[in-house]
XYZ file of C-alpha atoms in Angstrom:
176
model
C 62.342 74.160 4.541
C 60.751 73.485 1.203
C 58.618 76.182 -0.437
C 55.490 74.361 0.700
C 56.703 74.059 4.281
C 57.600 77.764 4.394
C 54.148 78.744 3.153
C 52.318 76.357 5.480
C 54.317 76.837 8.667
C 52.252 79.713 10.081
C 49.640 78.173 12.373
C 49.999 74.828 10.652
C 47.424 72.503 12.141
C 47.915 68.859 12.981
C 49.645 67.246 10.015
C 46.627 65.100 9.181
C 44.426 68.216 8.852
C 46.549 69.544 6.005
C 45.347 73.124 6.341
C 46.759 76.529 7.107
C 45.284 78.174 10.164
C 44.619 81.904 10.438
C 44.467 83.219 13.974
C 42.296 84.667 15.436
C 39.823 83.372 12.853
C 40.311 79.745 13.824
C 39.678 80.342 17.528
C 36.268 81.783 16.591
C 36.761 85.318 17.878
C 36.591 87.030 14.497
C 33.800 84.760 13.311
C 31.711 85.847 16.295
C 32.627 89.489 15.681
C 31.580 89.323 12.032
C 28.234 87.735 12.808
C 27.457 89.885 15.850
C 28.541 93.271 14.559
C 28.018 93.036 10.809
C 25.121 90.562 10.958
C 26.775 88.492 8.245
C 27.256 84.736 8.186
C 31.020 84.252 8.657
C 30.996 81.536 5.980
C 30.054 84.224 3.453
C 33.172 86.278 4.167
C 36.835 86.011 3.257
C 39.748 86.064 5.694
C 43.490 86.455 5.348
C 46.530 87.587 7.240
C 47.364 91.189 6.424
C 51.063 90.430 6.051
C 51.482 87.632 3.570
C 54.604 86.184 5.182
C 55.763 85.739 8.728
C 59.070 85.583 10.498
C 60.082 83.551 13.514
C 62.285 84.270 16.474
C 64.962 81.738 17.418
C 62.556 80.210 19.971
C 59.945 79.576 17.243
C 57.438 82.295 18.192
C 56.232 84.874 15.684
C 58.337 87.974 15.208
C 56.821 91.281 14.180
C 56.976 91.572 10.398
C 59.792 93.557 8.833
C 59.136 96.790 6.958
C 59.912 94.983 3.698
C 57.219 92.374 4.361
C 54.720 95.053 5.390
C 55.426 97.205 2.321
C 55.239 94.235 -0.041
C 51.978 93.091 1.559
C 50.541 96.599 1.213
C 51.335 96.551 -2.508
C 49.631 93.177 -2.937
C 46.606 94.222 -0.859
C 46.222 97.449 -2.854
C 45.878 95.377 -6.038
C 43.641 92.725 -4.465
C 41.272 95.163 -2.766
C 40.862 97.067 -6.014
C 39.887 93.800 -7.739
C 37.747 92.373 -4.945
C 36.071 95.689 -4.019
C 34.710 94.486 -0.672
C 31.801 96.270 0.960
C 33.780 96.534 4.178
C 37.165 95.492 5.531
C 37.567 94.457 9.163
C 41.076 94.413 10.594
C 42.196 92.865 13.854
C 45.250 94.370 15.514
C 47.674 97.171 14.852
C 49.696 95.413 12.148
C 46.584 94.625 10.087
C 45.256 98.165 10.584
C 48.578 99.688 9.548
C 48.751 97.543 6.403
C 45.186 98.163 5.222
C 44.342 101.689 6.460
C 46.619 103.615 4.069
C 45.477 101.707 0.976
C 41.720 101.351 1.522
C 39.176 104.086 2.311
C 38.699 104.317 6.063
C 34.943 104.726 5.649
C 34.848 101.086 4.527
C 37.040 99.818 7.342
C 36.466 98.712 10.921
C 39.581 98.342 13.021
C 39.270 95.970 15.966
C 41.763 94.987 18.603
C 43.538 91.718 18.147
C 41.600 89.247 20.338
C 44.717 87.842 21.979
C 44.439 86.940 25.668
C 46.763 89.826 26.589
C 44.809 92.412 24.573
C 41.512 91.091 25.941
C 42.804 91.214 29.524
C 43.756 94.871 29.030
C 40.389 95.651 27.449
C 38.561 93.793 30.234
C 40.306 95.975 32.796
C 39.060 99.081 30.984
C 35.503 97.896 30.387
C 32.545 98.068 32.727
C 30.795 94.669 32.890
C 27.462 96.503 32.482
C 28.575 97.552 29.001
C 29.076 93.920 28.029
C 25.716 93.025 29.564
C 24.093 95.502 27.173
C 24.829 92.934 24.435
C 23.723 89.876 26.436
C 20.932 88.974 23.975
C 23.382 88.805 21.048
C 26.005 86.986 23.130
C 23.449 84.410 24.269
C 22.224 83.843 20.707
C 25.783 83.214 19.517
C 26.560 81.017 22.519
C 23.614 78.786 21.630
C 24.552 78.749 17.942
C 28.310 78.145 18.419
C 28.787 76.498 21.829
C 32.174 74.982 20.957
C 33.687 78.397 20.174
C 32.923 79.494 23.732
C 34.564 76.455 25.359
C 37.871 78.303 25.717
C 38.119 81.891 27.034
C 34.331 82.393 27.209
C 34.653 85.709 29.036
C 37.040 87.058 26.398
C 34.761 85.880 23.573
C 31.869 87.783 25.176
C 34.084 90.846 25.581
C 35.175 90.621 21.937
C 31.580 90.442 20.723
C 30.812 93.611 22.704
C 33.981 95.282 21.374
C 33.128 94.419 17.755
C 29.559 95.696 18.083
C 30.740 98.900 19.791
C 33.409 99.642 17.177
C 31.050 98.834 14.298
C 28.346 101.095 15.742
C 30.909 103.915 16.092
C 31.860 103.411 12.471
C 28.253 103.403 11.287
C 27.393 106.482 13.348
C 30.433 108.343 11.975
C 29.181 107.690 8.428
C 25.667 108.962 9.162
């Protein structure tokens, strides 16, 4: 592959789109989480993969990043976060948490689950539906505002909104 193809291969959208896709941002899950939990317009935030490079298995699926890629990404993130100085960092999934947590103060960090179907199915099995219903007003507002995001995996999107609000509230209460 050329340098460009190697950079663009991760979640590369339809060739005519000519854009790199960042999951789970592009499926809307993190956008909903940001707006619901942080009460921030997702357009006013920045998003990136925590590990700057990816590896593929022989069958073409993503492989967990090597320690070298994780360490190198941590070094880059340490420099970038110092420059950017964000008010808060939200991570999604264990890899992102493990890259960012050691280099950025935890008090400015919210660590969410990765909103993959498997992770959401596990969380759904551990969550009482009444808990999710406690956030029905917020879920309904976001459903009306972003109906296309809810077209796929609506139940998991609702669960992720609840999860993001719950984790953010825990974080805010811990700081009080």
